[in-house]
Amino acid sequence: MGGCFSDVRGGKQAVGVGLTGPSLPPMPTSDVAHNDAVDHFFRARGIQPLFTQLELSLSGSNLRDRDIISKSDPMVVAYTKKRDGTLEELGRTEVIMNSLDPAWIEKITVAYHFEIVQPLIFHVYDVDTKYYNLPVKTLKLNDQEFLGEGSCVLSEIVTKQGQSLTLDLHNRNGNRGLKNLGKLTVHAEETVASRNAIEVIFHCSHLDNKDLFSKSDPFLRISRIVENGGSVPICKTEVVDNNLNPIWRPLCLTMQQFVSKDNPLVIECFDFNTSGNHVLIGKLQKSVADLEKLHKQKTGASFILPASAQHGHEKVLKGQLFVDQFCEKQLYSFIDYVSSGFEFNFMVAVDFTASNGNPRTPDSLHYIDPSGRFNAYQQAIMEVGEVIQFYDSDRRFPAWGFGGRTIDGTVSHCFNLNGSARGVEVEGVQGIMAAYASALNHVALAGPTLFGQVINNAAEIASQSLSYNSRKYFVLLIITDGVLTDLQETKDALVRASDLPLSILIVGVGGADFKQMEILDADNGCRLESSTGRVATRDIVQFVPMREVRGGQTSVVQALLEELPGQFLTYMRSRDIKPGAVNIAQTSTSHATI
């Protein structure tokens, strides 16, 4: 086995499984990858992409060793090369510790367009040990050591027998040189359009002890046998320290991972070593159907130690694998919910603090240009509005301002944008624009910048809906220049709101330092913690800096909807809320055949 699969906690956590209910696939970070919400948005406008969704599995051999005491800790970053020659990131694998022959579990998702030449570039990095506790998507690649680059065209993989292609790694400039930088094998599989999944709990008994001064630290690795006879790792459990009778947390496998109940799976049990040289305790081969049978019969399956130089024959071991829980689940998609009547309700809050600059001067973010050219807030309202309006069922938005001095002379941290004492709602994007322009004439910019009250108001609306309608989900859009005063109070409000059907989309305008917004986004893998020590149930915040969107790094639609489907599904699945039986969409991810 090539090292341990990891991207945090030194390689001891699970990879490729759902630990708190059904697993959620990682949301794509590129226009090239698939996102149900983005796809639905474009389809409704008559844009019908013709593509086949593929998953790429990656493995390496004879990689360069850049570490002095141990081996390299490799990770792959996959890109597609656009027509202008720039690279667009498709995704990253996890980091595998101490391995020159890694087989990564995390897959790279890509849409295969038959009619387009799609160049792929793969960069392999050795990740520095000080970054082990960070999610891979937050790693700065300039801080890692470059191990090699491989490139091909996607159609080369697809048309190859077995849909596997092995690439020679070379230096960035394309110079292969005399030095062997190793090889990278890419295996492509079409995604399975199925909601079926299984949730299982494994335990083992009487495992062999592989440690001298303590007990083994076991974990399971599960691989699927593919057509060419090889295997593709699909998940691994967490490590249970110092235990010969371990019980692992529930893991959820989708049909995309196991393909069919009769497909053979290889289940290997290893003793974890921080060096990456994990010792095989035993292995066995069972299908999902076999695992179901073990659960029903309440019997165990014996591990086998394959023949080796030390013992020339296969050895049946005392250690056994048991299936404590086996249940089949349906993993409904974002489109299943939307098409069966689930509604999104958007709310908007606009920053009226003094840090935006005097609205009467042209350098202010709130300056209303007599020529009609939009300021930063108007641009954000229009561009963001087109997207969120599409998903809002009634297109009536509660709209607030915050941080402004209202007509009565008091500073309000949540006032009705339309100035009305009777109702907070405005009609459509034009209603927001009109209310905003009117408010600038009646509200003086003030401060400080406090998000807490606006978030609490949105949370109250979301909370009230639970008593009469579980088919509503709320999204609060905050447009701000990014200078926040009440960071801890905001964290407290977000932690309280994480139990509600609510997501918060923060759009940053202007050129301010948005570090605080990035903290709230929690994309560093650490969930927000309140002042009382309570941890957020789930991540509900997404931050989008408009300067990056306008800089062409990503589209407005992709940027805004990148995390929403995942946040929505996490909420629905955690509460076992299912879409209605009527009109569930056929969520095929494939629109052409290879």
PDB file of C-alpha atoms in Angstrom, residues 63 143 189 242 308 354 389 451 575:
ATOM      1  CA  LEU A  63       7.827   9.518  -7.689  1.00  0.00           C
ATOM      2  CA  ASP A 143       4.742  26.643  -0.620  1.00  0.00           C
ATOM      3  CA  GLU A 189     -15.029   6.061 -15.369  1.00  0.00           C
ATOM      4  CA  ASN A 242      -4.185   0.711  20.096  1.00  0.00           C
ATOM      5  CA  SER A 308       4.807 -14.143   0.627  1.00  0.00           C
ATOM      6  CA  ALA A 354     -18.826  54.867   6.666  1.00  0.00           C
ATOM      7  CA  GLN A 389     -33.921  35.649  -8.480  1.00  0.00           C
ATOM      8  CA  PHE A 451     -23.661  41.560  10.986  1.00  0.00           C
ATOM      9  CA  ARG A 575     -32.946  15.843   9.091  1.00  0.00           C
TER      10      ARG A 575
END
